[in-house]
Coordinates of C-alpha atoms in Angstrom, one line a residue:
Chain A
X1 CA -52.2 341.5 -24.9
X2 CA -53.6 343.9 -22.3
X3 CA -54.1 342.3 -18.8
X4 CA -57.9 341.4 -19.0
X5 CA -60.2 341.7 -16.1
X6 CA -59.6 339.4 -13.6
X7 CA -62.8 337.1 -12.6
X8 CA -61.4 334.6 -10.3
X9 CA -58.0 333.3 -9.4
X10 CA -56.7 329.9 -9.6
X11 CA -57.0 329.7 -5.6
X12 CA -61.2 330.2 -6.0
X13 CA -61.2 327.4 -9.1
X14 CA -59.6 325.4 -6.6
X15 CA -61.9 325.9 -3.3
X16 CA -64.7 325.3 -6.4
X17 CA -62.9 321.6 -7.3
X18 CA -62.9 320.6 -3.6
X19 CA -66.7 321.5 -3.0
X20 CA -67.2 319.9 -6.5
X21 CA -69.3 322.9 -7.7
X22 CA -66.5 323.5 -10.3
X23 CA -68.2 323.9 -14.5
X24 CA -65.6 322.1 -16.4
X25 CA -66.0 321.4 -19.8
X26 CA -63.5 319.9 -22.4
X27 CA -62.2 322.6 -25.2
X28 CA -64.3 321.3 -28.0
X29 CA -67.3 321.6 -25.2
X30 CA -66.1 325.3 -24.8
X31 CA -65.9 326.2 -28.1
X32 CA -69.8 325.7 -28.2
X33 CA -70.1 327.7 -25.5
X34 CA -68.3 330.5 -25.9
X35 CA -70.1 330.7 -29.4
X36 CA -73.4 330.4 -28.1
X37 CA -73.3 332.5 -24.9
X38 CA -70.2 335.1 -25.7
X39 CA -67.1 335.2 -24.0
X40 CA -68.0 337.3 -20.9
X41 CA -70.1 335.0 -20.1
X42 CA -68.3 332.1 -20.7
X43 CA -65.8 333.4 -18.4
X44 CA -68.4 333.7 -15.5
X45 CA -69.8 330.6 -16.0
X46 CA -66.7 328.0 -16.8
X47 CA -64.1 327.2 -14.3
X48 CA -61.9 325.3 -16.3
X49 CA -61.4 323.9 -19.8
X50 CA -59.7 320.3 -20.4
X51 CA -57.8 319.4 -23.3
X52 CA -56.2 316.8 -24.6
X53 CA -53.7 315.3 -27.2
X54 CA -53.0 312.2 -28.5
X55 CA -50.1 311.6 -30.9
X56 CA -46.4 310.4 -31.7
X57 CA -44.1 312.6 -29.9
X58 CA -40.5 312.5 -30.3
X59 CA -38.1 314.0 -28.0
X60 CA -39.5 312.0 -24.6
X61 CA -38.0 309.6 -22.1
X62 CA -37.4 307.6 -19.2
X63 CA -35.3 308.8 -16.6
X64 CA -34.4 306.0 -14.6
X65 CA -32.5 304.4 -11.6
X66 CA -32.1 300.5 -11.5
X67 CA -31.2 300.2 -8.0
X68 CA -28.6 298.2 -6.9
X69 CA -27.5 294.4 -5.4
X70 CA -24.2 293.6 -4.0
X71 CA -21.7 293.4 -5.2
X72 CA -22.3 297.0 -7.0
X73 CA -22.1 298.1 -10.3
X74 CA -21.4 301.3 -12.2
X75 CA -22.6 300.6 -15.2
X76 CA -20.8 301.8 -18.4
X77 CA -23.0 300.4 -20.7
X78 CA -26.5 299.6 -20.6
X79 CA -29.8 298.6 -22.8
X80 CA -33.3 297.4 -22.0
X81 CA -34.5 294.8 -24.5
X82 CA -31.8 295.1 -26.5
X83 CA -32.9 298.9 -26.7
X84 CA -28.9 301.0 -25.8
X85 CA -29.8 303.3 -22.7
X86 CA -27.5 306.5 -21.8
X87 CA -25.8 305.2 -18.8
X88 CA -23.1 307.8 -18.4
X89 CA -25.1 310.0 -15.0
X90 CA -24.0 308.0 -12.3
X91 CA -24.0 304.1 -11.5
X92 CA -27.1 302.9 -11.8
X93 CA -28.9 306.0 -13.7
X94 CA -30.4 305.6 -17.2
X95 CA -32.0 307.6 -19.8
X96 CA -33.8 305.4 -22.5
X97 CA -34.9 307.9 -25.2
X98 CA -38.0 306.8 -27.5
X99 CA -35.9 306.8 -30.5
X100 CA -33.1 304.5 -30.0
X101 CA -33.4 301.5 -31.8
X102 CA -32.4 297.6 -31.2
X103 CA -29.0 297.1 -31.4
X104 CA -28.9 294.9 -34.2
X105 CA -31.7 296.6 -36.2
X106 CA -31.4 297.0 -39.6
X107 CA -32.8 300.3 -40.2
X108 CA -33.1 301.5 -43.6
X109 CA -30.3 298.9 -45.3
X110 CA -33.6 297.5 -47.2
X111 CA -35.9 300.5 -47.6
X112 CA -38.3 301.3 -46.2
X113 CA -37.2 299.7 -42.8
X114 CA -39.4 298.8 -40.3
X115 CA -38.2 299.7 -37.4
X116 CA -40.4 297.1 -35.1
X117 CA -38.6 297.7 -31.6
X118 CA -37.6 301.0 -30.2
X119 CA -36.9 302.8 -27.0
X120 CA -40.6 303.8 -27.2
X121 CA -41.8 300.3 -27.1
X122 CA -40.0 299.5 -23.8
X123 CA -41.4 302.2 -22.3
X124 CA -44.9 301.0 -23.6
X125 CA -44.4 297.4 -21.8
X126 CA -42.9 298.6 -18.5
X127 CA -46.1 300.6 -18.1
X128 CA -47.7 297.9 -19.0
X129 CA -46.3 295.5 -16.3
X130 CA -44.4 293.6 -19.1
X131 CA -40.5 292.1 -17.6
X132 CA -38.0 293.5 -20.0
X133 CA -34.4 292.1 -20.3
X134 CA -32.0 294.4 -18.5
X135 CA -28.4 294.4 -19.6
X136 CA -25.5 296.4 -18.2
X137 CA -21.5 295.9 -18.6
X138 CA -18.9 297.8 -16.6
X139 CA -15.4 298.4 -16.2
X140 CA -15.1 297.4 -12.4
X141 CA -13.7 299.9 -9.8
X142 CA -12.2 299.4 -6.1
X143 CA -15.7 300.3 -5.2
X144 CA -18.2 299.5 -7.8
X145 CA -16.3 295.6 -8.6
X146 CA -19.2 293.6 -10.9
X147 CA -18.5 294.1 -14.1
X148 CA -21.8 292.3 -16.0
X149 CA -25.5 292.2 -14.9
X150 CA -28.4 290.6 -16.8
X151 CA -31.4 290.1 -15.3
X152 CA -35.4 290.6 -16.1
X153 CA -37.0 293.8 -14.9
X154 CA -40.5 295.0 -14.6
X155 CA -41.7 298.3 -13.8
X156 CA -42.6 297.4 -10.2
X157 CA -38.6 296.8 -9.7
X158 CA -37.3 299.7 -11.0
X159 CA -36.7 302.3 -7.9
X160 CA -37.6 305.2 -9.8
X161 CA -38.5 305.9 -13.5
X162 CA -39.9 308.8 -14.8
X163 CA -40.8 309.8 -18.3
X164 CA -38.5 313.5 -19.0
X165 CA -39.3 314.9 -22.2
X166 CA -37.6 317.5 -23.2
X167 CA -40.3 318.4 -26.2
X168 CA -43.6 317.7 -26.4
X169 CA -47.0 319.2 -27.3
X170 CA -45.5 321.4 -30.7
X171 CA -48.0 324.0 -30.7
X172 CA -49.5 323.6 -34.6
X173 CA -47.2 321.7 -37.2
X174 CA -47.0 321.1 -40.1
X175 CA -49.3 319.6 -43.2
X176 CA -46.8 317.4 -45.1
X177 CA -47.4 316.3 -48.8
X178 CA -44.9 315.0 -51.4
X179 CA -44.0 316.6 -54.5
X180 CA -41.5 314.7 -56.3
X181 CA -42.8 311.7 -58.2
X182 CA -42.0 308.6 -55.9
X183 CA -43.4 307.2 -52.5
X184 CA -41.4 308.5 -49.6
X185 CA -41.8 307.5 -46.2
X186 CA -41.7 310.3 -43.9
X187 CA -41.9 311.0 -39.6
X188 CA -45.2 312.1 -41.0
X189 CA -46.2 308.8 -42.1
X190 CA -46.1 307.4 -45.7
X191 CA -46.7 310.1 -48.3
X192 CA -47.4 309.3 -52.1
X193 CA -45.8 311.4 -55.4
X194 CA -47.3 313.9 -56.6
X195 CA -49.2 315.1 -53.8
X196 CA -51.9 312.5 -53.4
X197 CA -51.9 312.8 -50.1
X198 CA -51.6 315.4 -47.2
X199 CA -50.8 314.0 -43.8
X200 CA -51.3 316.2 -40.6
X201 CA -51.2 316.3 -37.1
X202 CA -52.2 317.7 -33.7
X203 CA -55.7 317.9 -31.6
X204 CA -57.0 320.9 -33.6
X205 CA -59.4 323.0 -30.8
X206 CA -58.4 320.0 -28.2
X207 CA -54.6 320.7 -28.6
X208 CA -53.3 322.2 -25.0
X209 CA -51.3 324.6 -26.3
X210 CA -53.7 326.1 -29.1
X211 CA -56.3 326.5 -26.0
X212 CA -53.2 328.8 -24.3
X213 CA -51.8 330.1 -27.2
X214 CA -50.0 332.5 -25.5
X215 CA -49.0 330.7 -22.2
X216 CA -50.6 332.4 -19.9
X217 CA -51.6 329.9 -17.7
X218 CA -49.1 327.4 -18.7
X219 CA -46.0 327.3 -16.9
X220 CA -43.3 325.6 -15.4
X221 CA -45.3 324.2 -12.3
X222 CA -48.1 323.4 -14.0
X223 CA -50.3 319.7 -13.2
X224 CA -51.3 317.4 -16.3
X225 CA -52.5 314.8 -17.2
X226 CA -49.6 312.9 -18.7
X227 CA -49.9 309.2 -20.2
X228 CA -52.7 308.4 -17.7
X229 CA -50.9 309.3 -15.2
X230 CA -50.2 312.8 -13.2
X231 CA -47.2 315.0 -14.7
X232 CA -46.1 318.3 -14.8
X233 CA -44.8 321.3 -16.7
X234 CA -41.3 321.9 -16.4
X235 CA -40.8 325.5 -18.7
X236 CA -40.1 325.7 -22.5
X237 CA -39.5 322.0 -24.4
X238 CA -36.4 322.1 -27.1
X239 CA -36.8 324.3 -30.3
X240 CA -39.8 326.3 -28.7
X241 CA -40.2 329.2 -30.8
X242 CA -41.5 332.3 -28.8
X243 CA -42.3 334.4 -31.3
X244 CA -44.0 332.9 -34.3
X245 CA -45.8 334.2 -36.9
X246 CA -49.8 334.7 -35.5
X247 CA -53.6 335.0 -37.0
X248 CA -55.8 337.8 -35.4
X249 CA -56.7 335.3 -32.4
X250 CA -53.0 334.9 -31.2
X251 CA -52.6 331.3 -32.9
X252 CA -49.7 330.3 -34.6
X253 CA -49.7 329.9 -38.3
X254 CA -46.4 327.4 -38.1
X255 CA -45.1 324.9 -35.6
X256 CA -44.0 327.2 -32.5
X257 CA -44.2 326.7 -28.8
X258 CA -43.3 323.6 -27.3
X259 CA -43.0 322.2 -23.3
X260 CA -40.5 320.1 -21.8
X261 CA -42.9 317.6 -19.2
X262 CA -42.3 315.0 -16.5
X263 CA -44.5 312.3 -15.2
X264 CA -43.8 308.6 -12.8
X265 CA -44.0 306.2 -14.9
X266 CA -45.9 304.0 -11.9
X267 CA -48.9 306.0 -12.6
X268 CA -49.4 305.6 -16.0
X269 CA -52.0 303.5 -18.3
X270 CA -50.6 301.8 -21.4
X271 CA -53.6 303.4 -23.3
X272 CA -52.2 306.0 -23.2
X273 CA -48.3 305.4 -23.6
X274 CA -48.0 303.5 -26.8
X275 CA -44.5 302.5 -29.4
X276 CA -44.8 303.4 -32.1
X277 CA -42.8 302.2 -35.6
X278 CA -42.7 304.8 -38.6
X279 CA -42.3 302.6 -41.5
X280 CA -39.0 304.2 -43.5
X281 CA -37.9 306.3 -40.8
X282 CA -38.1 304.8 -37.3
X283 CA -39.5 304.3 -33.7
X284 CA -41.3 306.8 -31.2
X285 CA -43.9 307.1 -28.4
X286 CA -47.7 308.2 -28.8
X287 CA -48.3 310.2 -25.8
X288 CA -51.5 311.6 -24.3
X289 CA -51.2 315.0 -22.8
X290 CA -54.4 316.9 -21.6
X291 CA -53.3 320.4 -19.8
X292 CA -56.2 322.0 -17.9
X293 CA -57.1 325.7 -18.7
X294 CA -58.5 327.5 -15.6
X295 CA -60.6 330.8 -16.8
X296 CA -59.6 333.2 -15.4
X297 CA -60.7 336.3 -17.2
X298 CA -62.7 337.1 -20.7
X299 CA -59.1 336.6 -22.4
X300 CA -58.8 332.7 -21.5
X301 CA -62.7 332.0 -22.4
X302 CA -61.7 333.9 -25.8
X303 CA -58.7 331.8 -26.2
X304 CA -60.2 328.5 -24.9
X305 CA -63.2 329.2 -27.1
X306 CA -61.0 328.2 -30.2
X307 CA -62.6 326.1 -33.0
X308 CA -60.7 323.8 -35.7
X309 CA -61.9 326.8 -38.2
X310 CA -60.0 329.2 -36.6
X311 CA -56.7 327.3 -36.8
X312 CA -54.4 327.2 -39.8
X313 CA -51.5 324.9 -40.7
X314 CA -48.9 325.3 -43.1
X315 CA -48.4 323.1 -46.1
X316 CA -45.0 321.5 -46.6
X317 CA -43.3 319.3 -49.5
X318 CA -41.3 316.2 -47.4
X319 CA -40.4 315.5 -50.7
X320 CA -37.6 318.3 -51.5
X321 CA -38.3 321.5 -49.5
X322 CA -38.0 320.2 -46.0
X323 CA -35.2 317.5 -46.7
X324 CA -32.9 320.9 -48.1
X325 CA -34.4 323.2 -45.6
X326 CA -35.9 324.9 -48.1
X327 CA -38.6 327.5 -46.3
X328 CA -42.1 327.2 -48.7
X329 CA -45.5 327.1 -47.4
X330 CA -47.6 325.7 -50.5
X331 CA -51.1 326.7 -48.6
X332 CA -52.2 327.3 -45.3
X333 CA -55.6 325.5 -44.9
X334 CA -57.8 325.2 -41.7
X335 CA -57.9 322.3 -39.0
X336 CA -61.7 322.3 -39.9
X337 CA -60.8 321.7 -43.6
X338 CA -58.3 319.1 -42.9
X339 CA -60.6 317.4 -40.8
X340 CA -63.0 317.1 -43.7
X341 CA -61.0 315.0 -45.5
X342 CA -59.4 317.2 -48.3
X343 CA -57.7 320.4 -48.9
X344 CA -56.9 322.4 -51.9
X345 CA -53.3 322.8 -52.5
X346 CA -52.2 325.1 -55.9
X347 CA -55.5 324.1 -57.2
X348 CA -55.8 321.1 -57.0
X349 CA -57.6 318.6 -54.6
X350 CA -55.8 316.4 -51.9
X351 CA -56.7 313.7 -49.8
X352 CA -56.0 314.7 -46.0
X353 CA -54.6 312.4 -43.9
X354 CA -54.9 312.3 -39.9
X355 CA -51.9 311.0 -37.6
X356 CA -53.2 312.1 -34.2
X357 CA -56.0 310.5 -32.7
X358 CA -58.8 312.3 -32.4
X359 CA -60.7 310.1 -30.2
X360 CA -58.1 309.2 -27.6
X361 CA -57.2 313.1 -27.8
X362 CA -61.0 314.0 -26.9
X363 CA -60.8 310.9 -24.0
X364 CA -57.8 312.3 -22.4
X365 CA -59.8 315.2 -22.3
X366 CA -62.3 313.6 -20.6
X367 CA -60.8 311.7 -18.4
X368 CA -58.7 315.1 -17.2
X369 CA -62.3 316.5 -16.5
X370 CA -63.6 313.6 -14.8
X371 CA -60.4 313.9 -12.2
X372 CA -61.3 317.5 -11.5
X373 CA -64.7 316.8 -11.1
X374 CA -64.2 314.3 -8.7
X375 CA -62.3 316.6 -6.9
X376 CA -58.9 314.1 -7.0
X377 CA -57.0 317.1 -8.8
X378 CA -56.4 320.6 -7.8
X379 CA -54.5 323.4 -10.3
X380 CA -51.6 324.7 -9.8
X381 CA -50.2 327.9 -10.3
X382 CA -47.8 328.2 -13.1
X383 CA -44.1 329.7 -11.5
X384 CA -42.1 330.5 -14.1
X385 CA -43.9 331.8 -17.6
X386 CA -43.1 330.3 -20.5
X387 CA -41.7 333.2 -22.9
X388 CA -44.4 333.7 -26.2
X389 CA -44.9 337.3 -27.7
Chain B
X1 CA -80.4 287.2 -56.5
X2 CA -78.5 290.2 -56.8
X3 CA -77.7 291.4 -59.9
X4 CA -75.2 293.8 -59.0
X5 CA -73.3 291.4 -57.3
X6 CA -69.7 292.1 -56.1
X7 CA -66.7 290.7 -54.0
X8 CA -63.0 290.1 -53.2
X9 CA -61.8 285.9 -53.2
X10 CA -58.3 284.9 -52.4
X11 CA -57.7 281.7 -54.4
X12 CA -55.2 279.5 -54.0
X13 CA -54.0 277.2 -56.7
X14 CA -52.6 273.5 -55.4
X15 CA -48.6 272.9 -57.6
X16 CA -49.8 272.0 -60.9
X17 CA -52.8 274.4 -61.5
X18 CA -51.6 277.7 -61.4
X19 CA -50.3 277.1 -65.0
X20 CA -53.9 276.2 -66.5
X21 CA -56.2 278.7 -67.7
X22 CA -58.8 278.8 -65.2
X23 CA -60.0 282.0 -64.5
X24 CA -60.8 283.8 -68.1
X25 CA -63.3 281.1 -67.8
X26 CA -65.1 282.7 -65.4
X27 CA -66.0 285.4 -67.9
X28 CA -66.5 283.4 -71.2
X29 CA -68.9 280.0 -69.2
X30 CA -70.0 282.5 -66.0
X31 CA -70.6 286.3 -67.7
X32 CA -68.6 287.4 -64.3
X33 CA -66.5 290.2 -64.6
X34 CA -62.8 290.0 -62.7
X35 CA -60.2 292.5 -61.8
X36 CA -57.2 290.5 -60.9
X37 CA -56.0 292.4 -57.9
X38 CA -52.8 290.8 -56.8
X39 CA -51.1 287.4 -58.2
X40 CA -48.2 285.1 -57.8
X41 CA -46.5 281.6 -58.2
X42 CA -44.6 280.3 -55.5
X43 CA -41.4 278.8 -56.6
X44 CA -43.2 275.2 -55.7
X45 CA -45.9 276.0 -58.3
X46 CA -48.6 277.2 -56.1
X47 CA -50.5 279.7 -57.2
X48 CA -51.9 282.9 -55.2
X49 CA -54.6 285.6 -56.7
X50 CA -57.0 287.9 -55.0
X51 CA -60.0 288.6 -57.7
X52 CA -62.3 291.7 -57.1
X53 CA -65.6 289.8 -59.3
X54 CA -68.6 291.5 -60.4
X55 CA -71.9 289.9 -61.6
X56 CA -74.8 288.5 -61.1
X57 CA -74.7 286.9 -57.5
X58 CA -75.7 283.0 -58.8
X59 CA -73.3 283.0 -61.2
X60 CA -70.7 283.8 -58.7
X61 CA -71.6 281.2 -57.1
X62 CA -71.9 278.8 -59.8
X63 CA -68.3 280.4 -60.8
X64 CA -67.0 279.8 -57.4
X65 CA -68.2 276.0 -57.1
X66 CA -66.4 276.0 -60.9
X67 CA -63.1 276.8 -59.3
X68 CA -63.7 274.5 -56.5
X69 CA -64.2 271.3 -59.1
X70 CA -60.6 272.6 -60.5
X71 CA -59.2 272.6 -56.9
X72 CA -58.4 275.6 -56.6
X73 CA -59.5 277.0 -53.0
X74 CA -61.6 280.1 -52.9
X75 CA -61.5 282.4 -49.5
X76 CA -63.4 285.2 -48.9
X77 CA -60.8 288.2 -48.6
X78 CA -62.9 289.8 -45.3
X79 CA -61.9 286.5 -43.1
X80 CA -58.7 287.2 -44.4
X81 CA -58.5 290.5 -42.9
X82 CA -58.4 291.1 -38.7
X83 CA -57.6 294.2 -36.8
X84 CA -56.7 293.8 -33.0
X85 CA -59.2 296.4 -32.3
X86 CA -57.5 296.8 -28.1
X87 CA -54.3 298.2 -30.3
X88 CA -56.1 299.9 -33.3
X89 CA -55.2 304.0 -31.8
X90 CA -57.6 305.1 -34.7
X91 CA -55.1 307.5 -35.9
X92 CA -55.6 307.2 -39.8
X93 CA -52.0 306.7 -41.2
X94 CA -53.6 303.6 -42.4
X95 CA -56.2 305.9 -44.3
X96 CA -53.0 307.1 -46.7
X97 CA -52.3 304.0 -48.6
X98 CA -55.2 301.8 -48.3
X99 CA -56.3 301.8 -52.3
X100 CA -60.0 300.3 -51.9
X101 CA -61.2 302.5 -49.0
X102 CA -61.7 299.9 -46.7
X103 CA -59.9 301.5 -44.3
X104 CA -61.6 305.2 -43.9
X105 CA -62.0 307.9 -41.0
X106 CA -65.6 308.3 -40.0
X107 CA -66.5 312.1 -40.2
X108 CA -68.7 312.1 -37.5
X109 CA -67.0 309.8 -34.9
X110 CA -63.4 310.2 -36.6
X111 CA -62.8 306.7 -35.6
X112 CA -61.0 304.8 -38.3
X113 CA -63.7 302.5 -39.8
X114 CA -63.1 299.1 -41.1
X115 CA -65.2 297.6 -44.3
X116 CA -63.5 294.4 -44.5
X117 CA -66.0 293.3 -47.8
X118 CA -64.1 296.7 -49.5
X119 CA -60.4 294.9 -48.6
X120 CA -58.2 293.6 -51.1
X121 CA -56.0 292.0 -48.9
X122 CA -52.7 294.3 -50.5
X123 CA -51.3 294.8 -47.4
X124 CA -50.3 298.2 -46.8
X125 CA -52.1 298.9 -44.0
X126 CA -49.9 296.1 -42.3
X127 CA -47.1 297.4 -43.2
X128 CA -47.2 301.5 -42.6
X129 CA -49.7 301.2 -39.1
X130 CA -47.4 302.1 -36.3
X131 CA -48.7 299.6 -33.5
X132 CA -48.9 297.1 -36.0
X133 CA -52.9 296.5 -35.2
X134 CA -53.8 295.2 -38.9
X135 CA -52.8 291.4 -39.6
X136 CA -53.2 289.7 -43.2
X137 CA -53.1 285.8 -43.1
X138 CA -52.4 284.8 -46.2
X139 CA -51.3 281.0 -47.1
X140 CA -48.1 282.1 -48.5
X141 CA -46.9 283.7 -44.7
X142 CA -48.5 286.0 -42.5
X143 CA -47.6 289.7 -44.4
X144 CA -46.0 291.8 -41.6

């Protein structure tokens, strides 16, 4: 992309925010405008453009310290609610991904398992002020001599606990459906043979990073909204894809880019941090994420100006290509025809299927715009790009 | 009265009923039509069956006070049915199994809408939402 013409800088948005004379309006808000008024206008007019994601999002965390009472620890082992922790950083630091399961669960043995406790669900009731069991067993050392702690914990107790995830936000993903002739249960939810139903994903024109398709504004450095709380950018999440193939308005046609994120966990609002159980396949956190866009040239009001029509998402069979690796798109419909409620795949007629929230999506864009309008929350300037071509 | 008449009963048959013929009678004395959505006998002889009848609306009722005189309890499937609406995220995963429609996205405010007179009380939905939000009380255990 040629560098557009630059109409303000990030430092003007801001001195805009604290006078509250900032326009911001949420990315389904913008697509309207930039439709009716054109994007050069757009660009004059609109500061900054809020959105806003709400769905299960594996690969996230808590980084966390759980101080420590004489006579010290280093603890070797570790879980929280029965939920195993990595404890091997230091004494007292943990990482409790949103996958793990209980202990004793018992996963798939009778199929489809429910998986009714997970790493994600401890998260969810330390933000909500819920005590969870801590439990931690060590070795003993000349200078770290207890060897077991148990004890209840709340959120408040806990010295410091962030949420680290390495990958959140996939930019686009895919549309799953199942073509062999049996119910499977899938990360993408519960899918019936012979394609009766097509489950998808994402914010459509709300998603951050279809409003920023390119990164340019979105970098390491960058302020979000992250579970109701502040959080930040930190660069590039795991498997982010830099160069994916892209439609005529820079979107990808195929899960790509992807953000690594941070947050305090003492922040956050339970609303918007929520375990999550994947019948047949496990446990995970539904996280809302709202980035905001500034405008700074024609080029971001082009790109922030996106509509569910103009995004695409490939069609994949859960039920033998993606377990074998097996690279098939069956169809590539439209965010705008998912929406509807059905898609045409081969011919014939399937029942779509959300798994994001829609509404909490379009809240957490709202909310994000309410904290800018208020003048509580300033941009930041990105300080290290994010690589997509 | 409405002729057009339609609606989902649980029934539940005390140890020693469930093996009488109770219901075809509902067709042959009460010109009701039935669609027997889900049944079973416990191994203490209760019986459990969730009817979708159609028909004219006094004859239901005549049917239902019928079933009553047997001892068989009729419930209403809808106060069956409860969604803890603080945890419902409106995703729609529910959306992909639930057979009647009672569960459905909303176009316009693509909140998941809930028709409890459309629910048959199968279950699904209890089973396959993530934050657990939809509960079934049945007699027979509460389906989780």
């Amino acid at each position: 992309m040629s560098a557009a013409k630059t109409v303000k800088t990030i430092k003007e948005i801001n001195e805009r925010i604290r006078k509250g004379k900032a326009v911001v309006l949420n990315a389904s808000e913008m697509a309207e405008a930039v439709r009716s008024m054109g994007k050069a206008k757009a660009a004059r007019e609109v500061d900054v453009v809020t959105t806003g994601t709400f769905s299960p999002m594996c690969s996230s965390g808590m980084l966390f310290n759980i101080g420590q009472e004489p006579p010290v620890i280093k603890v070797q082992k570790m879980r929280l609610n029965n939920i195993p922790c990595h404890a091997g950083l230091a004494a007292v630091d943990a990482y409790l991904g949103v996958t793990e399961l209980c202990k004793d669960d018992p996963l798939n043995k009778i199929a489809p398992g429910a998986f009714k406790y997970g790493g994600g669900h401890v998260i969810e009731d330390l933000v909500r002020g819920k005590a969870v069991r801590l439990w931690c067993e060590s070795y003993g050392t000349d200078c770290y001599p207890k060897k077991k702690l148990e004890k209840d914990v709340t959120l408040a107790d806990l010295p410091f606990a962030q949420l680290l995830n390495p990958r959140n936000c996939y930019q686009s993903y895919n549309v799953a459906v199942n073509m062999t002739s049996r119910t499977i249960y899938t990360y993408m939810g519960p899918l019936k043979p012979n394609m009766r139903n097509a489950n998808f994903a994402t914010a459509g024109e709300l998603s951050p990073l279809f409003n920023d398709p390119l990164f340019r504004t979105i970098g390491l450095g960058t302020k979000i909204f992250l579970g109701g709380g502040v959080g930040w950018v930190l660069g590039a999440g795991t498997q982010h894809n830099p160069r994916p193939k892209r439609n005529e308005r820079g979107l990808p046609m195929h899960p790509s880019g992807t953000i690594m994120v941070r947050g305090d966990m003492k922040g956050m609002d339970a609303r918007y941090v929520r375990g999550v159980s994947y019948v047949g396949y496990g446990s995970s956190l539904s996280l809302g994420v709202g980035i905001p866009i500034p405008i700074l040239d024609e080029e971001m009001a082009w790109f922030t100006g996106v509509s569910d029509a103009d995004i695409s998402m490939p069609v994949v069979d859960y039920g033998h290509d993606y377990p074998n690796g097996v690279k098939r798109v069956l169809a590539q419909p439209t965010y705008a025809e998912l929406l509807s409620g059905e898609i045409a795949v081969n011919g014939e007629k399937v029942a779509a299927v959300p798994l994001s929230s829609r509404v909490i999506a379009l809240e957490v864009a709202e909310k994000l715009k309410d904290w800018i309008r208020s003048g509580e929350f300033l941009l930041t300037e990105a300080q290290e790009q994010i690589p997509a071509f | 009265m409405d002729k057009n008449y339609r609606k989902i009963i649980y029934l539940s048959f005390p140890p020693g009923r469930s093996s009488q013929p109770l219901v075809c009678n509902l067709a042959r004395n009460f010109n009701l039509t039935f669609n027997i959505l889900k049944a079973q006998i416990t191994p203490r002889q209760e019986g459990f069956m969730t009817l979708e009848i159609s028909g004219d609306e006094e004859n239901f009722h005549k049917g239902s006070e019928y079933l009553k005189e047997q001892g068989v309890r009729v419930t209403p499937v809808a106060q069956k049915i409860t969604r803890n609406e603080e945890s419902c995220m409106h995703c729609g995963m529910c959306t992909s199994l639930c057979p009647t429609r009672a569960l459905a996205v909303n176009a316009a405010t693509r909140c998941v809408d809930f028709d409890a007179e459309k629910c048959s009380a199968c279950g699904m939905c209890v089973r396959v939402c993530p934050v657990r939000a939809m509960e079934v009380d049945l007699e027979n255990g509460v389906l989780q």
